[in-house]
CSV table of C-alpha atoms in Angstrom, one decimal:
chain,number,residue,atom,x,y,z
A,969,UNK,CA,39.6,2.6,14.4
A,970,UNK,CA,37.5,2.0,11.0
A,971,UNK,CA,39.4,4.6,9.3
A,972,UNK,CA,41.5,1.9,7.6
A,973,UNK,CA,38.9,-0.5,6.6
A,974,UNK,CA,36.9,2.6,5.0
A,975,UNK,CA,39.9,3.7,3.0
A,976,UNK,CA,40.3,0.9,1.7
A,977,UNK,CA,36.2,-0.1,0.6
A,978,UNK,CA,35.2,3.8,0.0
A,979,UNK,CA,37.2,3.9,-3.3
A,980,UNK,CA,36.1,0.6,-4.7
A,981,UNK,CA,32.4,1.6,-4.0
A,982,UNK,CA,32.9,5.0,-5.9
A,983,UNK,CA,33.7,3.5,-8.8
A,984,UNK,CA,31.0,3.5,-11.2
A,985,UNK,CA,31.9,0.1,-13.2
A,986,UNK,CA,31.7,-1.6,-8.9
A,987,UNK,CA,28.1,-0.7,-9.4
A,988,UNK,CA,27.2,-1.7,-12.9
A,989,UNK,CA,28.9,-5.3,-11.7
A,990,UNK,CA,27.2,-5.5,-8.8
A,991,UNK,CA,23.7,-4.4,-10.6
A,992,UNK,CA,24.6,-7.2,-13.1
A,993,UNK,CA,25.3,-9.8,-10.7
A,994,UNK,CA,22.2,-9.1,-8.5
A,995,UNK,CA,20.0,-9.3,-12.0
A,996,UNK,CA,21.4,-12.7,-12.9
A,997,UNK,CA,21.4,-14.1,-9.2
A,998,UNK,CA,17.7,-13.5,-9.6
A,999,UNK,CA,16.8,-15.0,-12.9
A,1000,UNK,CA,19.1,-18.2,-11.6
A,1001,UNK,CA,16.2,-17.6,-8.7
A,1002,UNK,CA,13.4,-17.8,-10.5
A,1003,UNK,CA,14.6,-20.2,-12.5
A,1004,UNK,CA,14.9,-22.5,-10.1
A,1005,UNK,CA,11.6,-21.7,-8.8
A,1006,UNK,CA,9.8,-22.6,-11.9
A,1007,UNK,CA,11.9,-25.7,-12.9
A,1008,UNK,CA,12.6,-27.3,-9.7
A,1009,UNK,CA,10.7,-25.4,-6.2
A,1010,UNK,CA,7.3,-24.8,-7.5
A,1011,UNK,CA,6.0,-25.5,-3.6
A,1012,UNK,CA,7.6,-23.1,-2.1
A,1013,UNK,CA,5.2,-20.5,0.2
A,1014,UNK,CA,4.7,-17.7,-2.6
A,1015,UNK,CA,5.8,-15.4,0.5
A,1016,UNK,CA,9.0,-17.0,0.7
A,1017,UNK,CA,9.6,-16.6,-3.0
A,1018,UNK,CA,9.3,-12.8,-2.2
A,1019,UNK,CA,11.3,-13.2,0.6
A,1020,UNK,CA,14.3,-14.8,-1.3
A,1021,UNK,CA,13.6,-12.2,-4.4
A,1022,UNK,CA,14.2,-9.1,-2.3
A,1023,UNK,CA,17.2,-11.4,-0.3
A,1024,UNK,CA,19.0,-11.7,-3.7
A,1025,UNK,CA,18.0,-8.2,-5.2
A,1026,UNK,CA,20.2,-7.2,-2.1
A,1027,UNK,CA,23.0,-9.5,-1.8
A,1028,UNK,CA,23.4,-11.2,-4.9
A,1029,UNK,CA,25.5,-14.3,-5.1
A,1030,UNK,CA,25.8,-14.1,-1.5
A,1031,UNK,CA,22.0,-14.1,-1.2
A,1032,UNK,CA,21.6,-17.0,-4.2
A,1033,UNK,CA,24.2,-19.0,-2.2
A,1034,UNK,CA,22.0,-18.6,1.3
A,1035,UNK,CA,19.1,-19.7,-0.8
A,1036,UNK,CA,21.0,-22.3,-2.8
A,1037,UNK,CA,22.1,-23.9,0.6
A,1038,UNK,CA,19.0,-23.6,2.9
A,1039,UNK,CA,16.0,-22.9,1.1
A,1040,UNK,CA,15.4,-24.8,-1.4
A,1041,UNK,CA,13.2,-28.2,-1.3
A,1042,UNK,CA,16.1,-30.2,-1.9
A,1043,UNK,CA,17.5,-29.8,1.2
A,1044,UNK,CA,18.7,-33.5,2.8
A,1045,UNK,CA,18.7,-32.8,6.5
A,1046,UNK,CA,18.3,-29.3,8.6
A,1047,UNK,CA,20.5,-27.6,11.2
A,1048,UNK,CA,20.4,-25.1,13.5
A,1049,UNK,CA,23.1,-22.8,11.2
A,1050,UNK,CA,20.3,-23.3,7.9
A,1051,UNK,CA,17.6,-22.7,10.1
A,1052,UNK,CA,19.5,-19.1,11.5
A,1053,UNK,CA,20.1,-18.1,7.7
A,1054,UNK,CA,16.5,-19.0,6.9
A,1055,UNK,CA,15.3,-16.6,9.8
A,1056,UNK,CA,18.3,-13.9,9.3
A,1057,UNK,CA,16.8,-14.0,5.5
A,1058,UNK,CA,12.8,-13.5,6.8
A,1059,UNK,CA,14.0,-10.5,8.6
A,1060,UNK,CA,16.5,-9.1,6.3
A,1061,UNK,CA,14.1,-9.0,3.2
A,1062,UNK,CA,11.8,-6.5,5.2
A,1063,UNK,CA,14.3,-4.6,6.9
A,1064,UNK,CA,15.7,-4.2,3.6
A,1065,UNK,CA,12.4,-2.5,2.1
A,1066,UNK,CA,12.5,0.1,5.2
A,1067,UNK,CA,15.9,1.0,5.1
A,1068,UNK,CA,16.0,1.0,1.5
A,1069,UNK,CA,13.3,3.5,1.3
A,1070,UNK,CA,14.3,5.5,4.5
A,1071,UNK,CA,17.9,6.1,3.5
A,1072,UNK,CA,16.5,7.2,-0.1
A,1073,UNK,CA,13.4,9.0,0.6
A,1074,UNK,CA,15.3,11.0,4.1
A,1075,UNK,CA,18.3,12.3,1.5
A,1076,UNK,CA,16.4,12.3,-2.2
A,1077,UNK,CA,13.0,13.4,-1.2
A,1078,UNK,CA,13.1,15.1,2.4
A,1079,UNK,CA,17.0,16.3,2.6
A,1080,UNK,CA,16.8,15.9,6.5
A,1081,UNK,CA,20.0,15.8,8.9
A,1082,UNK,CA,21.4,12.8,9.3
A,1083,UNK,CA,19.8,12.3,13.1
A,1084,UNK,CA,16.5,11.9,11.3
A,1085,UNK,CA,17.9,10.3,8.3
A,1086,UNK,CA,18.5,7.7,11.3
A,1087,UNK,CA,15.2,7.9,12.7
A,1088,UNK,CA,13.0,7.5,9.8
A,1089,UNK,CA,15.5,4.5,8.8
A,1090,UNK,CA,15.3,2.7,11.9
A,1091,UNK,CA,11.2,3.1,11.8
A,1092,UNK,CA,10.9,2.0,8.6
A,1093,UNK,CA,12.8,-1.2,9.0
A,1094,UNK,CA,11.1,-2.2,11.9
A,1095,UNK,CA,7.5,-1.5,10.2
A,1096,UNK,CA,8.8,-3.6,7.4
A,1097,UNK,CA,10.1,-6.5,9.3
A,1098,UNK,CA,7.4,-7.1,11.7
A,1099,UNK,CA,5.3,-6.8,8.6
A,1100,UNK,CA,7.2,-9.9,7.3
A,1101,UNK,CA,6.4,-11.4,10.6
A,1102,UNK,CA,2.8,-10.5,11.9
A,1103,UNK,CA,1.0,-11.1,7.9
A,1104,UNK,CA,2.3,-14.3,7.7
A,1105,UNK,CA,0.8,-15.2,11.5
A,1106,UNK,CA,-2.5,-13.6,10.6
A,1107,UNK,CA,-3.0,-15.9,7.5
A,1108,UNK,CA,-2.7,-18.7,9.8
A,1109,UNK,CA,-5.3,-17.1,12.0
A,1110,UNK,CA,-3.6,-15.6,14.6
A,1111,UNK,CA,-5.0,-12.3,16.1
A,1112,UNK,CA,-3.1,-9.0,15.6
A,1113,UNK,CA,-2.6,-8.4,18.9
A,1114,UNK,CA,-1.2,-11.7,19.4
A,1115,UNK,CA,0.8,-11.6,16.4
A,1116,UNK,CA,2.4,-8.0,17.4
A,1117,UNK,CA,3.9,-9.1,20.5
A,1118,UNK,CA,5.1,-12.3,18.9
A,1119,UNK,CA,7.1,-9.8,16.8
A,1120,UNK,CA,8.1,-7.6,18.6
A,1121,UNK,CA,9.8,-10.8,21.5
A,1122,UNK,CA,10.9,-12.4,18.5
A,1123,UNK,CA,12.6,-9.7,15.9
A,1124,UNK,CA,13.6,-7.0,17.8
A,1125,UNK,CA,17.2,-8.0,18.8
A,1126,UNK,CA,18.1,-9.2,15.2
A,1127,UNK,CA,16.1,-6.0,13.9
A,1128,UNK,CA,18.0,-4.1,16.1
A,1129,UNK,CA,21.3,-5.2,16.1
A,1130,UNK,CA,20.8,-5.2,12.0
A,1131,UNK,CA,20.0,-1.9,11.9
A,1132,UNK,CA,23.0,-0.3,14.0
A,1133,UNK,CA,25.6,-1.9,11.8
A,1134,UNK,CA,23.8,-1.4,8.6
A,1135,UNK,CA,23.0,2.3,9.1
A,1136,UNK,CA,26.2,2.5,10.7
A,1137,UNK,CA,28.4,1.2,8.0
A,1138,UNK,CA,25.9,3.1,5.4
A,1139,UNK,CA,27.0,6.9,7.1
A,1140,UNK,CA,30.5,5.7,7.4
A,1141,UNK,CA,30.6,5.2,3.8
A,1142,UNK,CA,28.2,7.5,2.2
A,1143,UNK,CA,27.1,9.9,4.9
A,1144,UNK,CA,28.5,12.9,2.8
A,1145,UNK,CA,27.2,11.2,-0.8
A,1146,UNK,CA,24.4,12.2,-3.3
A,1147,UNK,CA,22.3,10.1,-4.5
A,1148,UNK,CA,23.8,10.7,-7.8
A,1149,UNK,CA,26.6,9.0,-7.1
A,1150,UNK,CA,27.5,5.5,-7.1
A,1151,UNK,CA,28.9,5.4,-4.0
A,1152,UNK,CA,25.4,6.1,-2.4
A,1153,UNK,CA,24.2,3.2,-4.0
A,1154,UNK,CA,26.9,0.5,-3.5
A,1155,UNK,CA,27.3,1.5,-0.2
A,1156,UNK,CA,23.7,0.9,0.7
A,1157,UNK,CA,23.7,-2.4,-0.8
A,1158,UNK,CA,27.0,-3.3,0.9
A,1159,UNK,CA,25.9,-2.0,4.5
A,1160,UNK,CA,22.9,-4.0,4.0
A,1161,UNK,CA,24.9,-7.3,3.4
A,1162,UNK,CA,27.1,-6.2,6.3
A,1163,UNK,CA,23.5,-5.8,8.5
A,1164,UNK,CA,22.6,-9.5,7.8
A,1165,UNK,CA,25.6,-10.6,8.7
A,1166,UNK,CA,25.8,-9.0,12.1
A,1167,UNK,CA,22.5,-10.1,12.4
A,1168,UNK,CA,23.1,-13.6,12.1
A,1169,UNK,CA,24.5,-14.9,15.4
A,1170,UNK,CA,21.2,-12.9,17.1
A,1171,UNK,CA,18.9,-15.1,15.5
A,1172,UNK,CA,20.9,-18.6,15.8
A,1173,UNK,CA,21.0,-17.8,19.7
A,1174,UNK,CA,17.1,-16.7,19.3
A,1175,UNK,CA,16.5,-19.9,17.8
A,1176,UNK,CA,18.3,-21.9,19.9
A,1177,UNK,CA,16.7,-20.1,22.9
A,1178,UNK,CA,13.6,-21.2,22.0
A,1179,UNK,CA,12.1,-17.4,21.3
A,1180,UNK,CA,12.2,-18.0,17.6
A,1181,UNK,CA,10.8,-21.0,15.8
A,1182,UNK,CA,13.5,-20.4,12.6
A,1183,UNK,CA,11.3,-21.1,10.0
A,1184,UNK,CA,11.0,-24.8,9.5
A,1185,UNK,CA,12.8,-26.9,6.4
A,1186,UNK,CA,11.2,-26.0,3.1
């Protein structure tokens, strides 16, 4: 059923010039990022500066444009929608660390089979999103304990749901690609763009349930 979509995305990804654009995009998205952090958003939580670094080192324009539109100080009024991309960001920019180096380490360092290439992914981008989650809480003084099962009620479906589709998309890309290639790149940083989109809806329905606060206006 996919078959067509990935003929048509697989040979745009291999191309070597797709990922020196993208590269180049990304970089410039985030000195337009930091830019604006030094010129205009000074106040923001120096957390959420990392968040939105590692947003934009994914995502690029897309992730400037998130930023651009719902995290910035500027920002007139709040919604439910900004609120969703703010908390879809939160947990993107850790799951992004884990899968990143899950995906890289399980075919660069480890060469494992792809069930544990899965695995390790999954772990990693769980242990990196509730860390995004349960540091932030502990600052504030919450207990760990406390803090973990916050996480764990509050992330786990977008985490989840994240993951599938961004691991998924990843191995139907790239599961046969080194990490030589460019493909094995840009298809990582497209599955991960894919992941925060799926992710999305989970967290607007989590906020709007009341099981996640969605990260209040900047």
């Amino acid at each position: 059923m996919l078959a067509p979509a990935r003929d048509v995305i697989k040979p745009i990804l291999s191309s070597g010039w797709t990922l020196g654009i993208w590269l180049t995009v990304n970089i410039v998205s985030l000195g337009v990022l930091w830019w604006d952090f030094e010129k205009y958003n000074q106040n923001i939580p120096s957390l959420m500066k990392f968040v939105w670094s590692l947003v934009i080192a994914y995502s690029g324009l897309f992730g400037l444009g998130v930023y651009w539109l719902t995290g910035r100080t500027q920002l007139d009024s709040d919604s439910l929608w900004k609120q969703g991309f703010r908390s879809t960001s939160h947990c993107y920019s850790g799951c992004g660390v884990g899968e990143v180096i899950g995906i890289t380490a399980a075919t660069i360092i480890l060469s494992v089979s792809t069930l544990w290439l899965v695995a390790l992914t999954f772990t990693l981008a769980f242990v990196g999103g509730f860390a995004l989650t349960v540091g932030p809480l502990m600052q504030e003084g919450v207990g760990f304990k406390e803090a973990m099962w916050d996480a764990i009620w509050s992330e786990t479906p977008s985490i989840t749901i994240m993951e599938i589709v961004a691991i998924g998309t990843d191995l139907l890309l790239a599961g046969e690609a080194g990490w030589t290639t460019p493909l094995f790149w840009t298809a990582l940083l497209f599955s991960l763009t894919i992941g925060f989109f799926a992710a999305y809806p989970v967290n607007v329905a989590l906020i709007a349930a009341g099981v996640k606060e969605g990260m209040g206006n900047p």
